[in-house]
XYZ file of C-alpha atoms in Angstrom:
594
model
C 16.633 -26.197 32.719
C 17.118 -25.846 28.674
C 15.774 -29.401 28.417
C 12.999 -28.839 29.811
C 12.136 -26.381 27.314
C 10.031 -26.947 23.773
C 10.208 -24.539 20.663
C 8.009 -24.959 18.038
C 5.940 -23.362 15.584
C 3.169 -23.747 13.233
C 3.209 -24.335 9.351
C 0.294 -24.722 7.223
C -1.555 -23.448 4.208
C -3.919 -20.169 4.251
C -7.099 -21.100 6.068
C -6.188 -24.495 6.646
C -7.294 -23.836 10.748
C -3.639 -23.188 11.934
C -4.574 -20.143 14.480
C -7.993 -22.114 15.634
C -5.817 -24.957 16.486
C -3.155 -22.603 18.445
C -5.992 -20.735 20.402
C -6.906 -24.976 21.404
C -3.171 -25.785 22.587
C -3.435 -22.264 24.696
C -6.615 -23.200 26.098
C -5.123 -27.156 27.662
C -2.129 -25.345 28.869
C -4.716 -22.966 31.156
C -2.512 -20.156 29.143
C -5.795 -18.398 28.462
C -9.259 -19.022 28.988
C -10.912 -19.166 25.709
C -13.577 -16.519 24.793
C -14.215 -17.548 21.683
C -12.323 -15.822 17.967
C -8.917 -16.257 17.323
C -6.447 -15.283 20.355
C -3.578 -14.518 18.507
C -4.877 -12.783 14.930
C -5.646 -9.484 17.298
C -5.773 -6.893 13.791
C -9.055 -6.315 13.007
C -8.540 -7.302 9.337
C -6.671 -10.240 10.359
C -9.722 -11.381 11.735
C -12.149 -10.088 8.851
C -10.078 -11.573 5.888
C -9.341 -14.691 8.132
C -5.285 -14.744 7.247
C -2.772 -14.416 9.756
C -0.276 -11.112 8.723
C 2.431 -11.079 11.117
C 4.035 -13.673 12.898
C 2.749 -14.296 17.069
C 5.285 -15.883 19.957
C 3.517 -16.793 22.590
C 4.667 -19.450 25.848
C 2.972 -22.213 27.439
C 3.009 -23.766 30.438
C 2.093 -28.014 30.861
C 2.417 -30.727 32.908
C 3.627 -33.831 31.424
C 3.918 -37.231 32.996
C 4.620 -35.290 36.868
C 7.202 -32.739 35.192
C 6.756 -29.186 34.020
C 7.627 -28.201 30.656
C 7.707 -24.400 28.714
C 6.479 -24.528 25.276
C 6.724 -21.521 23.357
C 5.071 -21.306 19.876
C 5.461 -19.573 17.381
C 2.013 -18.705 15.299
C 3.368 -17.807 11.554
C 1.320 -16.241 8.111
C 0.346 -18.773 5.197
C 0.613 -16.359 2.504
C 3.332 -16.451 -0.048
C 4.215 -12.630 0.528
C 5.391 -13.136 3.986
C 8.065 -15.978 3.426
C 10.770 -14.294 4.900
C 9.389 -13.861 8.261
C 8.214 -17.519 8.059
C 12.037 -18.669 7.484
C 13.135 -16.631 10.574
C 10.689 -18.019 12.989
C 11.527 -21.610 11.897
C 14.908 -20.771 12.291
C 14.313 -19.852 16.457
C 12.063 -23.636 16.328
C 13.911 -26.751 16.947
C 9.967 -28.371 15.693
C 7.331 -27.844 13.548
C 3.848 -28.868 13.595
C 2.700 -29.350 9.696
C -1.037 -28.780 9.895
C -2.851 -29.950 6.539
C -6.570 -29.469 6.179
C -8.553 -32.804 6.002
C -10.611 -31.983 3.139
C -8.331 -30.032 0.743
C -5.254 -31.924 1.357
C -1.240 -30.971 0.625
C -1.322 -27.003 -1.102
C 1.831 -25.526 -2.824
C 2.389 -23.083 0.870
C 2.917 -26.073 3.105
C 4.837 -27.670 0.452
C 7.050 -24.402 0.508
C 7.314 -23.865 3.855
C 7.419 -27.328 4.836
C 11.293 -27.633 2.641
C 12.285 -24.385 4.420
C 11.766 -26.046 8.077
C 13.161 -29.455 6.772
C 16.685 -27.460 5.945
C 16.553 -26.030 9.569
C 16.946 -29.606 10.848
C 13.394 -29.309 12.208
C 11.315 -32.085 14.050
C 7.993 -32.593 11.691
C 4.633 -33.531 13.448
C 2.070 -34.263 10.818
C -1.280 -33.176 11.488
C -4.525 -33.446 10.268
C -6.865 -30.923 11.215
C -10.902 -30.439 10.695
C -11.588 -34.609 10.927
C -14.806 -33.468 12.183
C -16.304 -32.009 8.801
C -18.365 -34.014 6.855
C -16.213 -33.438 3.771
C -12.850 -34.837 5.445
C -10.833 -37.541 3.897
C -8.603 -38.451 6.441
C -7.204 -41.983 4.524
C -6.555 -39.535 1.497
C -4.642 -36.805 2.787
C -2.804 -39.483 5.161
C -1.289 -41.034 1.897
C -0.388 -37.714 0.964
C 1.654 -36.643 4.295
C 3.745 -40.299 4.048
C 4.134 -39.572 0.762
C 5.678 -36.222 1.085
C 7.356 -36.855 4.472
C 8.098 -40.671 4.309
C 6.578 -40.866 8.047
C 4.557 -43.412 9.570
C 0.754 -43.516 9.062
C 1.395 -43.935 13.406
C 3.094 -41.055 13.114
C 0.165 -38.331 12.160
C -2.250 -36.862 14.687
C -5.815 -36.414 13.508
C -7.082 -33.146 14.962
C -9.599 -30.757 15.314
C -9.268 -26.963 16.241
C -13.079 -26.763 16.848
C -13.591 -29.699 18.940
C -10.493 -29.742 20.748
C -10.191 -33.786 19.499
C -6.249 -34.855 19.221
C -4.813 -31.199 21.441
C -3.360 -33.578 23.859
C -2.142 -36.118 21.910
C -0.460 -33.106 20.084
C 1.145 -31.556 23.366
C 2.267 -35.294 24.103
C 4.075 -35.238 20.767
C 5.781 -31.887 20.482
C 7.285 -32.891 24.360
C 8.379 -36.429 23.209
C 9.341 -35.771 19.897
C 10.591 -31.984 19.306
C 14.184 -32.000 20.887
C 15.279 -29.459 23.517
C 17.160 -26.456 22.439
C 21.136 -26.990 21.925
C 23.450 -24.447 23.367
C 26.182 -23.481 25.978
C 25.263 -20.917 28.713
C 28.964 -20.302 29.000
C 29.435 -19.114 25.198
C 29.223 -15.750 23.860
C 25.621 -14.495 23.680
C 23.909 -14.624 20.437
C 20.036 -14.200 20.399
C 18.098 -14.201 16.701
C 15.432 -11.672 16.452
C 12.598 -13.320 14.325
C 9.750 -10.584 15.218
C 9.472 -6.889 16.046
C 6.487 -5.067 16.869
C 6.107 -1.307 17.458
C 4.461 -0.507 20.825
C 3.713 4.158 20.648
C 4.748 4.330 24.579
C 8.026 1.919 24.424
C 9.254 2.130 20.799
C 10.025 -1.157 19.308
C 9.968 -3.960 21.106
C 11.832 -7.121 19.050
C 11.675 -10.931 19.543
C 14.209 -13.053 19.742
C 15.556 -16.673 20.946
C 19.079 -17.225 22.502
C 20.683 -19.432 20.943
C 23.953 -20.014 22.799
C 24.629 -17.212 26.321
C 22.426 -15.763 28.714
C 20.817 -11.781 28.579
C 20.101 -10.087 32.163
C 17.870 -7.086 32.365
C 20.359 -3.868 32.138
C 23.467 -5.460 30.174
C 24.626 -3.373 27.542
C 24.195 -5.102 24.418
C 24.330 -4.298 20.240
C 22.952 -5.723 17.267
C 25.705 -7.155 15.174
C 24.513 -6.525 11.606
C 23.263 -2.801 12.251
C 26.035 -2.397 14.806
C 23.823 0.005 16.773
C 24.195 -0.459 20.397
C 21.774 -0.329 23.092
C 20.687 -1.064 27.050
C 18.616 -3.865 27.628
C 15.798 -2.148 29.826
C 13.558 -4.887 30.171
C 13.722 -8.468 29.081
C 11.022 -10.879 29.592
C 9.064 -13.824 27.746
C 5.493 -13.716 25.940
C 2.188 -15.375 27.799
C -0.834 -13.118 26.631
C 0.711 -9.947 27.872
C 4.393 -9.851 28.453
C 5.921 -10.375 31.610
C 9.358 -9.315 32.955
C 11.965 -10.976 33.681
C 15.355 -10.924 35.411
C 17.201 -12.996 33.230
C 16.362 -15.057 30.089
C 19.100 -18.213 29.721
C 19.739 -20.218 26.146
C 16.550 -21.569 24.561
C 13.997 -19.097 25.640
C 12.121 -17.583 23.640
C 11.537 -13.226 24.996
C 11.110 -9.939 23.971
C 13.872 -6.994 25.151
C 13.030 -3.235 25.086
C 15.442 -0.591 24.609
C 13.796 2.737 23.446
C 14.481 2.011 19.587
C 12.392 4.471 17.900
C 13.187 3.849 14.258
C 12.532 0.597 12.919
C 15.192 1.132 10.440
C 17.588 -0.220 13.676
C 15.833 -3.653 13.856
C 16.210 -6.250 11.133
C 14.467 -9.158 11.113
C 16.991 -12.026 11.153
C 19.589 -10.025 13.228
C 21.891 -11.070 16.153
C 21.650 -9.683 19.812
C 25.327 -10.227 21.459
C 26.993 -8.510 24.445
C 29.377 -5.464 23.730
C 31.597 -6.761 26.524
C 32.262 -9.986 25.546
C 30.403 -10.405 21.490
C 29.910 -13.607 19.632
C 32.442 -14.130 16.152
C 30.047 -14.444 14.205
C 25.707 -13.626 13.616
C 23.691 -15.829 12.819
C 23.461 -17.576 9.866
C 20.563 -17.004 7.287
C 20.231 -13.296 7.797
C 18.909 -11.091 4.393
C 17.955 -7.865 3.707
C 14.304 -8.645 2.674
C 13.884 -7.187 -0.951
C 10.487 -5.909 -2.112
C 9.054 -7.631 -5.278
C 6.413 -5.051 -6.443
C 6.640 -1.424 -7.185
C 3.610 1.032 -6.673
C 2.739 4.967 -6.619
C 0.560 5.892 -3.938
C -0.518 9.072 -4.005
C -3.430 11.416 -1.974
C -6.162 12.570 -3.306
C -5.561 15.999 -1.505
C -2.724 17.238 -2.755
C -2.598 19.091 0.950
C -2.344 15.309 2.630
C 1.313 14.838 1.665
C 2.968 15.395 5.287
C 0.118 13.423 6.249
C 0.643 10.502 4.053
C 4.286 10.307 4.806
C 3.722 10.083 8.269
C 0.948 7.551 8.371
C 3.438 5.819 6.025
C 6.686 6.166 8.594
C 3.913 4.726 11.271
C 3.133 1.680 9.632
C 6.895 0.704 8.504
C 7.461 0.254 12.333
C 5.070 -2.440 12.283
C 5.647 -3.710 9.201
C 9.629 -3.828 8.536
C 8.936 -4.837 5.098
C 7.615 -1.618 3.647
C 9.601 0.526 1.626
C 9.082 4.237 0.278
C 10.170 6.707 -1.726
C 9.556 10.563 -2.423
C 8.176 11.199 -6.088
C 6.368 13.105 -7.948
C 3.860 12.677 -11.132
C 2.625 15.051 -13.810
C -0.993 14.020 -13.115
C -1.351 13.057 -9.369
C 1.137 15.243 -7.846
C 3.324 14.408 -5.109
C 3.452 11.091 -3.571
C 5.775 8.255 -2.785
C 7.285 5.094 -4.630
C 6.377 2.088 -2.643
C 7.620 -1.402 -2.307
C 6.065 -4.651 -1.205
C 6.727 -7.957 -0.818
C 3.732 -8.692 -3.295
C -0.077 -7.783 -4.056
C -1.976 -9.236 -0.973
C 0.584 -6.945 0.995
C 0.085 -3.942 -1.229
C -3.737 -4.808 -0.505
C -3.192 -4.922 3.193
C -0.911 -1.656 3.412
C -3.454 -0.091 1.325
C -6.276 -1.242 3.810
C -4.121 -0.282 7.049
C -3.504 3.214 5.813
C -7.594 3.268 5.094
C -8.550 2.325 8.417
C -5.409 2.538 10.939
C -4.517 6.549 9.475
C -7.596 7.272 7.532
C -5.958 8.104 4.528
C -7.772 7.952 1.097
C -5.262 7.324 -1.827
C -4.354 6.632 -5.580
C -2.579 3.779 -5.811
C -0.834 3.626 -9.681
C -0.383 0.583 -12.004
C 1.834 -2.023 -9.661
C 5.340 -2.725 -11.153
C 8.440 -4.795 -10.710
C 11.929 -3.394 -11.127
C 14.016 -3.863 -14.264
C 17.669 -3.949 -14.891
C 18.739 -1.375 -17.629
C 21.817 -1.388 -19.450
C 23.385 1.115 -21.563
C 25.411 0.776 -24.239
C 28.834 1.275 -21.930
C 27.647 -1.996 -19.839
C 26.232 0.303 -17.094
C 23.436 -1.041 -14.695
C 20.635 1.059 -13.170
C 17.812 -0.467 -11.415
C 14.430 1.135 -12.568
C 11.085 0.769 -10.506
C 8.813 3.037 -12.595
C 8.369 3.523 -16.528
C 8.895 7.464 -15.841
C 12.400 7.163 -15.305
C 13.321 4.995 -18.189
C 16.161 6.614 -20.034
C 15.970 7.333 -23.665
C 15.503 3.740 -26.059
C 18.741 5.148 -28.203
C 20.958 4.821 -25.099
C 19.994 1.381 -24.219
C 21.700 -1.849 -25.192
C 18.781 -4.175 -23.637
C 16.488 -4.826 -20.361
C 16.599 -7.124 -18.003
C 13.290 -8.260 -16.304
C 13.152 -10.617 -13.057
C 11.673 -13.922 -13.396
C 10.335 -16.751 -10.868
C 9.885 -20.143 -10.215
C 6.248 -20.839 -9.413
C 4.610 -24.242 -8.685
C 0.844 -24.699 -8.971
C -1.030 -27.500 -7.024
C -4.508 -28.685 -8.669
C -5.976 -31.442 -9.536
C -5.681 -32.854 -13.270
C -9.413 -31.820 -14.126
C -8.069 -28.109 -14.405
C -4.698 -28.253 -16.218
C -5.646 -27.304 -19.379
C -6.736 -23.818 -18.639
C -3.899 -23.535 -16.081
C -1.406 -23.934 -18.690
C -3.152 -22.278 -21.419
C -3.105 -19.321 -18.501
C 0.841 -19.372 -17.433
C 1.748 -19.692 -21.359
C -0.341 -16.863 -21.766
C 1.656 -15.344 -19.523
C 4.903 -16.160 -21.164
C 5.655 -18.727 -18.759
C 7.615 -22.156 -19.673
C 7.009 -25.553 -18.339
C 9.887 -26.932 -16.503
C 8.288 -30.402 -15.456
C 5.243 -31.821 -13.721
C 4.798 -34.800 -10.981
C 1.900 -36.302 -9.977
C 1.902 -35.820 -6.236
C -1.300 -38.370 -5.360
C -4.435 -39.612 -6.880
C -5.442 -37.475 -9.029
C -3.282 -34.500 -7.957
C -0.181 -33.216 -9.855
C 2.137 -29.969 -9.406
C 3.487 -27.758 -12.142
C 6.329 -25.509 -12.275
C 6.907 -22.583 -14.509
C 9.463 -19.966 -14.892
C 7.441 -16.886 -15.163
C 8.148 -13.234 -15.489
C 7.183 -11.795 -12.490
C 5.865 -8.501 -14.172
C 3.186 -10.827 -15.356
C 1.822 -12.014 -12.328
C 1.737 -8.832 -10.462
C -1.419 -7.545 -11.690
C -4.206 -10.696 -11.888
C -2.939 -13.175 -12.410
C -3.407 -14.866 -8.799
C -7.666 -14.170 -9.428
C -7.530 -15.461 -12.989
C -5.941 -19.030 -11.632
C -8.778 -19.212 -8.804
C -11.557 -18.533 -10.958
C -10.550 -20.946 -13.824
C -9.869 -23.551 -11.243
C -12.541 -23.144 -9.222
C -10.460 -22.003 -6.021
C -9.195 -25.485 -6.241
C -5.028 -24.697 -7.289
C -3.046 -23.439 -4.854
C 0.042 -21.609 -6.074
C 3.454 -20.253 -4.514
C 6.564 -19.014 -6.050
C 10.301 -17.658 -5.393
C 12.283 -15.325 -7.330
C 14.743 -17.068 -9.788
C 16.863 -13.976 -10.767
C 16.957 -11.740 -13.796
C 16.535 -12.405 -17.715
C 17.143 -10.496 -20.705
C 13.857 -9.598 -22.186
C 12.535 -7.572 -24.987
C 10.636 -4.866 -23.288
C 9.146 -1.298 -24.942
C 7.791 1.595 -23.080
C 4.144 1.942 -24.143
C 2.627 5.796 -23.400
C -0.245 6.985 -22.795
C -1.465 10.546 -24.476
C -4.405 12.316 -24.680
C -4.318 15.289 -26.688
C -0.352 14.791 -27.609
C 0.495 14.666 -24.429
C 1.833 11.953 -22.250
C 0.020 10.662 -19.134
C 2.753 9.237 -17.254
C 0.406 7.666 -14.223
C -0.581 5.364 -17.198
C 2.606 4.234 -18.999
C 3.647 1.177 -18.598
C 6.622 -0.729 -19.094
C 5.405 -4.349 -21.328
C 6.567 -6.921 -23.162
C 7.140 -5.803 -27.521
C 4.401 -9.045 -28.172
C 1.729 -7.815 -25.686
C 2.256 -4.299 -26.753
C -0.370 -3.314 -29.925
C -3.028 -5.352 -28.239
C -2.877 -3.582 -24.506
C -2.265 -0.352 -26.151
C -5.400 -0.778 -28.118
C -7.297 -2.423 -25.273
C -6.073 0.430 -23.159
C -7.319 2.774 -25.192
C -10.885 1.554 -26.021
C -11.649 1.787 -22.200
C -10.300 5.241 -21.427
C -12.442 6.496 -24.267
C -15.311 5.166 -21.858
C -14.397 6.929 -19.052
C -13.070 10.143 -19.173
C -15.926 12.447 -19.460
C -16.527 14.309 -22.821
C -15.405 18.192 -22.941
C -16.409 21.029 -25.549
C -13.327 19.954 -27.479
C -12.448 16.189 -29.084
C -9.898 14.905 -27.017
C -7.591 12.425 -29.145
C -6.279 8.869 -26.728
C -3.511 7.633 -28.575
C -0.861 4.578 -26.910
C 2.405 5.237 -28.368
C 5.552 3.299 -28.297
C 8.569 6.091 -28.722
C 7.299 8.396 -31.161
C 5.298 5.549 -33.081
C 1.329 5.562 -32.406
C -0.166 2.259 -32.444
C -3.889 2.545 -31.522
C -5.996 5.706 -31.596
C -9.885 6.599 -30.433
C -11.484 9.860 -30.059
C -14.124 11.805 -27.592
C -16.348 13.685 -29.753
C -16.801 17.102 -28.314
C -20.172 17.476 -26.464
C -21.700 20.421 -28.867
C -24.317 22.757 -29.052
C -26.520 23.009 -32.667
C -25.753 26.762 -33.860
C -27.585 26.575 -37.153
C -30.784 25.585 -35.418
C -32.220 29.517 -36.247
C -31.376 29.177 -39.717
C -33.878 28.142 -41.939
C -34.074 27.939 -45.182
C -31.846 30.981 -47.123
C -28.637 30.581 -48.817
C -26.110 27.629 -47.020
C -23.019 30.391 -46.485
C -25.283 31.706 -43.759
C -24.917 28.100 -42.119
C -21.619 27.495 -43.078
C -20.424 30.890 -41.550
C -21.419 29.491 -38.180
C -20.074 26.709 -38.410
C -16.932 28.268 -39.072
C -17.385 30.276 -36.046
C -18.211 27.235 -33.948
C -14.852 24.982 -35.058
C -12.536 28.060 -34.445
C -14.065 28.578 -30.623
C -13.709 24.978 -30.358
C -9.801 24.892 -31.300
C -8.960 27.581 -29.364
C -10.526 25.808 -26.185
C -8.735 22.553 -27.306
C -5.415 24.787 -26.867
C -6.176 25.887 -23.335
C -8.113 23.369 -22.167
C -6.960 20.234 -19.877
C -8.268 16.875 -19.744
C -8.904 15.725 -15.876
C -8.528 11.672 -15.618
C -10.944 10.393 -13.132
C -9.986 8.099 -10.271
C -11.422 5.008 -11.656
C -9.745 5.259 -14.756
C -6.660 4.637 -13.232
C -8.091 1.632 -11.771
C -9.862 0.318 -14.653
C -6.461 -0.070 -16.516
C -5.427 -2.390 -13.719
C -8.382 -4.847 -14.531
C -8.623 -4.576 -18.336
C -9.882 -7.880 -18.817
């Protein structure tokens, strides 16, 4: 039975027509009848922002030469932030289809993913997708693909997702070429989860693919890296709704429900064995996945703080790769420390909370997480500038770097490397992948990327780089706490945590455009960006103030001067009591300086 089975999934860039094509392979296997939008991006901003956010399983049926096959496919995201879930669905694949966009060619995502599915030992089917654009260079990005691969030119499909040109020659391929799933029946089971999805009636449903065994509806079973155990209530395998099953045997690709309610339970990447009889050993490839960028997100209501963290709790169950923490802030109040995998997925949690929960909140300065160590060789991990201990205790700061690789084409290098050494980065080498297209790698600190500088490398090349990256570890760096104060005191929504070089010039910047936004007051209200108790930039709100010596005229100047006196002593005993309210936007303004 197992050989008659075909797992696969599919790899491409962002937007290079990967879920148009899938919706075309659905629609020659009779899976679905087409009605037009994509099938499988079913979130509302999935289909608004075009990009696929979680990962979609999904089997086929076809006829092949007399025979009946089961394909199930695997639909994955493009986007660098969700990496991790691409590495566990290629890991449940035995074959991939590469789909590269005829007229933009090889970008640095397939690239990246396309290295991660050649260590799983994966089949490759080169496609080319959108030949039936007017812009498409087919010959060009052919030499490209046997270039990267070292396949035959006979060996790439041209496609298109629109007109449904080169679907079957595609379905031919992934049944001649993609081999059937290994495995014994007889072993031990072990099933990887690559997928879990939270369903408010059942609880969490998860995804998985046996790899060796066979799962029947009611064994007792138990995840081997949480060790939690569990009934398997129903099993079954994904069409467009899922259907139950009795029993699912090695190779198949299904879904099993057991009333988990906390997503905690279900990792991504875990192994599903019997408790009777287990496996020795998971999996291999399994990781906790680690969030990259640090944020406050706080609501605007102080009063929606149960709120928040509940809409928060909701949206981890979908999204495994949220994090949060309780904490609290001088100026915004309560809220919670959150960490994600990178900005587009801060963007996108910040967008489901808007229109899934409608919550409305602050979200601070994003950060990365820094390695601090004292003077006794103790470590502590720190995710926010507020809990920085005092600059006498520390020997020196660690900051986390990456390795990123820009694709572009040698009209734009220039500013692209006058950018990334702007950004501290350093040039490990370059290769000219084709014509006239070459890729650069940099070791970058990743606190340097977080906040623009993925729009500032699409507007100076004209949307024509693509970029990717992978943490590289942790460097020592020389890093200074830089405060905010108005009025003496300390703002600490706006500190920030930057390198000693950048320091005088982002304080100053920093400074000049808070002074245009925070309204004036009856008092002057001093901004001043400090670094420990040093102050390196200063501006000043003159106090809105009324003209008191407008009735005098004429007659001896005491008269005036007395009130005037008057006047400055009302004004610095309001300056005492008074508080200075930062608005919203200024918080948001810092993020976008430039």
């Amino acid at each position: 039975m197992k050989n008659k089975i075909r797992n696969f999934c599919i790899i491409a860039h962002i937007d290079h027509g990967k879920s148009t094509l899938a919706d075309r392979l659905l629609e020659y296997t009779n899976t679905i009848q087409v009605t037009g939008g994509q099938m499988l991006d079913d979130m509302d901003l999935e289909k608004e922002r075009g990009i696929t956010i979680k990962s979609h399983a999904i089997q086929m049926e076809y006829t092949y030469k007399g025979e009946k096959y089961i394909l199930n496919l695997i639909d994955t995201p493009g986007h660098v932030d969700f990496s991790y879930e691409v590495s566990r669905s290629i890991a449940a694949c035995e074959g991939a289809l590469l789909i590269v966009d005829a007229s933009q060619g090889v970008q640095a995502q397939t690239i990246s993913n396309l290295y991660m599915a050649i260590e799983h030992d994966l089949e490759i089917i080169p496609v080319i997708n959108k030949c039936d654009m007017a812009s498409a260079m087919p010959e060009e990005v052919e030499d490209e693909i046997v270039e990267l691969l070292g396949c035959k030119r006979s060996e790439i499909i041209r496609a298109s997702g629109k007109t449904g040109m080169g679907v079957e020659e595609i379905l031919a391929a992934v049944i001649e070429r993609i081999p059937h799933p290994e495995g014994d029946e007889e072993a031990p089971l072990q099933a990887l989860i690559f997928d879990s999805v939270f369903n408010s009636f059942r609880g969490i449903i998860a995804y998985f693919k046996i790899v060796n065994g066979v799962i029947r509806k009611g064994d007792k079973v138990k995840f081997f890296n949480t060790g939690k155990e569990y009934d398997a209530d129903e099993i079954g395998v994904l069409k467009m709704e899922m259907v139950a099953r009795q029993e699912l045997r090695t190779g198949d690709v299904g879904y099993i429900i057991s009333g988990i309610k906390t997503s905690k339970e279900v990792k991504v990447g875990d192994t599903i064995t019997h408790i009777a009889r287990p496996c020795k050993e998971a999996i291999a490839g399994f990781e906790e996945v680690k969030p990259m960028v640090f944020a406050g997100v706080y609501p605007i209501e102080a009063e929606d703080f149960e709120d928040l963290r509940s809409s928060l709790e909701k949206l981890q169950l979908n999204d495994a790769s949220l994090t949060f923490q309780p904490e609290s802030s001088l100026a915004l109040g309560f809220g919670f420390r959150c960490g994600f995998l990178g900005l587009l997925h801060m963007e996108i949690v910040q967008e489901r909370l808007d229109r899934e929960f409608d919550m409305n909140v602050i979200t601070t300065v994003p950060n990365v997480s820094y390695n601090i160590y004292d003077k006794q060789g103790h470590m502590t991990e720190v995710h926010n500038p507020g809990s920085m201990p005092d600059p006498t205790l520390i020997d020196h700061i660690e900051e986390p770097y990456i390795r990123a690789s820009v694709i572009t084409t040698t009209d734009y290098i220039g500013p692209i490397m006058t950018l990334c050494l702007g950004k501290r980065g350093e040039l490990v080498k370059q290769e000219y992948i084709s014509g006239n297209r070459v890729e650069i790698y940099y070791d970058m600190p990743l606190g340097e990327i977080v906040i623009d500088f993925y729009d500032k490398l699409k507007s100076i090349s004209k949307g024509y780089a693509s970029f990717d990256y992978h943490a590289s570890g942790f460097r020592p760096s020389k890093l200074v706490k830089l405060d905010i104060l108005l009025n003496g005191e300390p703002v600490d929504a706006l500190s920030t945590l930057t390198h000693f070089d950048n320091a005088y010039d982002l304080g100053r910047r920093m400074c000049e455009k808070l002074k245009d936004l925070i309204p004036r007051q009856q008092f002057d209200i001093a901004i001043q960006a400090a670094i420990g108790a040093k102050i390196i930039s200063r501006e000043t709100i003159k106090a809105v103030r009324k003209d008191v010596t407008a009735k005098c005229y004429g007659g001896d100047v005491s008269r005036k001067r007395k009130l005037l006196e008057k006047q400055k002593r009302g004004k610095k005993r309001m300056k005492q009591i008074g508080n200075v309210e930062v608005p919203q936007k200024a918080f948001l303004a810092v993020l976008k300086l430039d």
